[in-house]
Structures are given as C-alpha cells and as structure tokens.
Amino acid sequence: MRKILAVTALAFPFALAGCGGPTHVAVYGPPPPGYNAVEQHGFRDGLQAGLHDYRDGQRPDPMRHGKFRNPPLQGPAAGDYQQGFREGYDRAYQGPEHRY
C-alpha cells in the first residue's frame, strides 16, 4: 500500500503538468486574392480586431472599432480599407477553415 501511495504522490505533479491543455494556433490565411495594399492593411487590422472580440465573447460588430468607423486614410482609400477590415473581421468569426 505504501508503495502505491509513494508512486501516486511522485506521479501527481507530472499529471498536473499536462492539465493546461493544448494551445491551438489558428492560421487564417492571407487576404483574398486581388486585394490592393490598402485593402490588405484593413484586412489585417480587421482580423486582429475580430479575433480580439471573438476571444472576449463579443457579438460581431466592426462598428465597435474606431479604425473601422474612422479609417486612417482619406477619400476612396478609406472605403477600400473598410472593405478589407470587414472581410478580415468576418473571417475571424468564421474561423481558419474559410480560406481563399
């Protein structure tokens, strides 16, 4: 009985070491083909914002983010940035299996 107790006591820390569970790293792929540099920038920012919201349990809403509401660009480039942002944001909620 002592032997079993001693082995169990020694094995316990090793058993706990694996309790953290695996760390999953998702790969979301590149922006959709044909995106210009501004759309790609927006896509990356949107993906980052979407992943943050998803991890925090927020419902999807890109309007929550200042970079979407007030893009860091002027004129037609602002629309391109927002389009990329929305695509990246949506991709974060769909998951990595939705690649192009």
PDB file of C-alpha atoms in Angstrom:
ATOM      1  CA  MET A   1       0.000   0.000   0.000  1.00  0.00           C
ATOM      2  CA  ARG A   2       2.836   2.411   0.872  1.00  0.00           C
ATOM      3  CA  LYS A   3       4.460   1.715  -2.458  1.00  0.00           C
ATOM      4  CA  ILE A   4       1.314   2.613  -4.377  1.00  0.00           C
ATOM      5  CA  LEU A   5       0.877   5.779  -2.323  1.00  0.00           C
ATOM      6  CA  ALA A   6       4.506   6.796  -2.909  1.00  0.00           C
ATOM      7  CA  VAL A   7       4.258   6.211  -6.672  1.00  0.00           C
ATOM      8  CA  THR A   8       0.996   8.146  -6.818  1.00  0.00           C
ATOM      9  CA  ALA A   9       2.499  11.044  -4.864  1.00  0.00           C
ATOM     10  CA  LEU A  10       5.501  11.168  -7.184  1.00  0.00           C
ATOM     11  CA  ALA A  11       3.390  10.924 -10.348  1.00  0.00           C
ATOM     12  CA  PHE A  12       0.874  13.592  -9.295  1.00  0.00           C
ATOM     13  CA  PRO A  13       2.992  16.652 -10.287  1.00  0.00           C
ATOM     14  CA  PHE A  14       3.634  15.100 -13.704  1.00  0.00           C
ATOM     15  CA  ALA A  15      -0.082  14.515 -14.196  1.00  0.00           C
ATOM     16  CA  LEU A  16      -0.826  18.141 -13.359  1.00  0.00           C
ATOM     17  CA  ALA A  17       1.808  19.406 -15.778  1.00  0.00           C
ATOM     18  CA  GLY A  18      -0.392  18.400 -18.705  1.00  0.00           C
ATOM     19  CA  CYS A  19      -3.582  19.983 -17.353  1.00  0.00           C
ATOM     20  CA  GLY A  20      -3.032  23.252 -19.182  1.00  0.00           C
ATOM     21  CA  GLY A  21      -4.335  21.653 -22.349  1.00  0.00           C
ATOM     22  CA  PRO A  22      -3.025  22.180 -25.835  1.00  0.00           C
ATOM     23  CA  THR A  23      -2.540  25.628 -27.207  1.00  0.00           C
ATOM     24  CA  HIS A  24      -4.264  25.998 -30.550  1.00  0.00           C
ATOM     25  CA  VAL A  25      -2.867  28.379 -33.100  1.00  0.00           C
ATOM     26  CA  ALA A  26      -5.218  29.124 -35.962  1.00  0.00           C
ATOM     27  CA  VAL A  27      -3.926  30.159 -39.337  1.00  0.00           C
ATOM     28  CA  TYR A  28      -6.377  32.416 -41.112  1.00  0.00           C
ATOM     29  CA  GLY A  29      -4.553  32.698 -44.400  1.00  0.00           C
ATOM     30  CA  PRO A  30      -3.821  35.733 -46.491  1.00  0.00           C
ATOM     31  CA  PRO A  31      -6.277  38.412 -47.575  1.00  0.00           C
ATOM     32  CA  PRO A  32      -8.480  37.498 -50.546  1.00  0.00           C
ATOM     33  CA  PRO A  33      -6.711  37.487 -53.920  1.00  0.00           C
ATOM     34  CA  GLY A  34      -6.691  40.781 -55.770  1.00  0.00           C
ATOM     35  CA  TYR A  35      -6.735  42.998 -52.693  1.00  0.00           C
ATOM     36  CA  ASN A  36      -4.635  46.125 -53.041  1.00  0.00           C
ATOM     37  CA  ALA A  37      -2.238  47.254 -50.292  1.00  0.00           C
ATOM     38  CA  VAL A  38      -4.882  49.378 -48.549  1.00  0.00           C
ATOM     39  CA  GLU A  39      -7.433  46.550 -48.510  1.00  0.00           C
ATOM     40  CA  GLN A  40      -4.763  44.173 -47.194  1.00  0.00           C
ATOM     41  CA  HIS A  41      -3.940  46.615 -44.393  1.00  0.00           C
ATOM     42  CA  GLY A  42      -7.623  46.842 -43.498  1.00  0.00           C
ATOM     43  CA  PHE A  43      -7.963  43.061 -43.664  1.00  0.00           C
ATOM     44  CA  ARG A  44      -5.112  42.528 -41.188  1.00  0.00           C
ATOM     45  CA  ASP A  45      -6.486  45.178 -38.812  1.00  0.00           C
ATOM     46  CA  GLY A  46      -9.995  43.719 -39.083  1.00  0.00           C
ATOM     47  CA  LEU A  47      -8.790  40.180 -38.484  1.00  0.00           C
ATOM     48  CA  GLN A  48      -6.937  41.304 -35.374  1.00  0.00           C
ATOM     49  CA  ALA A  49      -9.968  43.231 -34.092  1.00  0.00           C
ATOM     50  CA  GLY A  50     -12.299  40.317 -34.837  1.00  0.00           C
ATOM     51  CA  LEU A  51     -10.095  37.794 -33.055  1.00  0.00           C
ATOM     52  CA  HIS A  52      -9.964  40.075 -30.024  1.00  0.00           C
ATOM     53  CA  ASP A  53     -13.752  40.449 -29.957  1.00  0.00           C
ATOM     54  CA  TYR A  54     -14.299  36.725 -30.552  1.00  0.00           C
ATOM     55  CA  ARG A  55     -11.972  35.771 -27.685  1.00  0.00           C
ATOM     56  CA  ASP A  56     -13.755  38.255 -25.414  1.00  0.00           C
ATOM     57  CA  GLY A  57     -17.145  36.740 -26.285  1.00  0.00           C
ATOM     58  CA  GLN A  58     -18.420  39.874 -28.021  1.00  0.00           C
ATOM     59  CA  ARG A  59     -21.068  39.680 -30.698  1.00  0.00           C
ATOM     60  CA  PRO A  60     -19.652  40.552 -34.123  1.00  0.00           C
ATOM     61  CA  ASP A  61     -19.813  44.283 -34.792  1.00  0.00           C
ATOM     62  CA  PRO A  62     -16.975  46.038 -36.650  1.00  0.00           C
ATOM     63  CA  MET A  63     -18.602  49.404 -35.817  1.00  0.00           C
ATOM     64  CA  ARG A  64     -17.244  48.897 -32.301  1.00  0.00           C
ATOM     65  CA  HIS A  65     -13.771  49.721 -33.637  1.00  0.00           C
ATOM     66  CA  GLY A  66     -12.527  53.228 -34.267  1.00  0.00           C
ATOM     67  CA  LYS A  67     -10.327  52.136 -37.169  1.00  0.00           C
ATOM     68  CA  PHE A  68     -13.423  50.911 -38.999  1.00  0.00           C
ATOM     69  CA  ARG A  69     -15.555  53.963 -38.172  1.00  0.00           C
ATOM     70  CA  ASN A  70     -12.716  56.401 -38.885  1.00  0.00           C
ATOM     71  CA  PRO A  71     -10.236  54.754 -41.269  1.00  0.00           C
ATOM     72  CA  PRO A  72      -6.646  56.009 -41.137  1.00  0.00           C
ATOM     73  CA  LEU A  73      -6.974  57.097 -44.791  1.00  0.00           C
ATOM     74  CA  GLN A  74      -8.919  59.712 -46.742  1.00  0.00           C
ATOM     75  CA  GLY A  75     -11.061  59.573 -49.879  1.00  0.00           C
ATOM     76  CA  PRO A  76     -11.635  56.375 -51.873  1.00  0.00           C
ATOM     77  CA  ALA A  77      -8.837  54.619 -49.972  1.00  0.00           C
ATOM     78  CA  ALA A  78     -10.994  54.824 -46.826  1.00  0.00           C
ATOM     79  CA  GLY A  79     -13.642  52.652 -48.489  1.00  0.00           C
ATOM     80  CA  ASP A  80     -11.007  50.127 -49.564  1.00  0.00           C
ATOM     81  CA  TYR A  81      -9.665  49.986 -46.018  1.00  0.00           C
ATOM     82  CA  GLN A  82     -13.167  49.442 -44.586  1.00  0.00           C
ATOM     83  CA  GLN A  83     -13.893  46.707 -47.115  1.00  0.00           C
ATOM     84  CA  GLY A  84     -10.703  44.892 -46.131  1.00  0.00           C
ATOM     85  CA  PHE A  85     -11.376  45.475 -42.432  1.00  0.00           C
ATOM     86  CA  ARG A  86     -14.873  43.999 -42.680  1.00  0.00           C
ATOM     87  CA  GLU A  87     -13.592  40.959 -44.593  1.00  0.00           C
ATOM     88  CA  GLY A  88     -10.855  40.319 -42.012  1.00  0.00           C
ATOM     89  CA  TYR A  89     -13.255  40.877 -39.128  1.00  0.00           C
ATOM     90  CA  ASP A  90     -15.762  38.433 -40.587  1.00  0.00           C
ATOM     91  CA  ARG A  91     -13.018  35.872 -41.216  1.00  0.00           C
ATOM     92  CA  ALA A  92     -12.117  35.940 -37.515  1.00  0.00           C
ATOM     93  CA  TYR A  93     -15.645  34.858 -36.594  1.00  0.00           C
ATOM     94  CA  GLN A  94     -15.856  32.242 -39.358  1.00  0.00           C
ATOM     95  CA  GLY A  95     -12.592  30.580 -38.370  1.00  0.00           C
ATOM     96  CA  PRO A  96      -9.476  29.499 -40.217  1.00  0.00           C
ATOM     97  CA  GLU A  97     -11.282  26.959 -42.382  1.00  0.00           C
ATOM     98  CA  HIS A  98     -12.656  29.809 -44.536  1.00  0.00           C
ATOM     99  CA  ARG A  99      -9.579  30.484 -46.629  1.00  0.00           C
ATOM    100  CA  TYR A 100      -9.391  31.519 -50.230  1.00  0.00           C
TER     101      TYR A 100
END
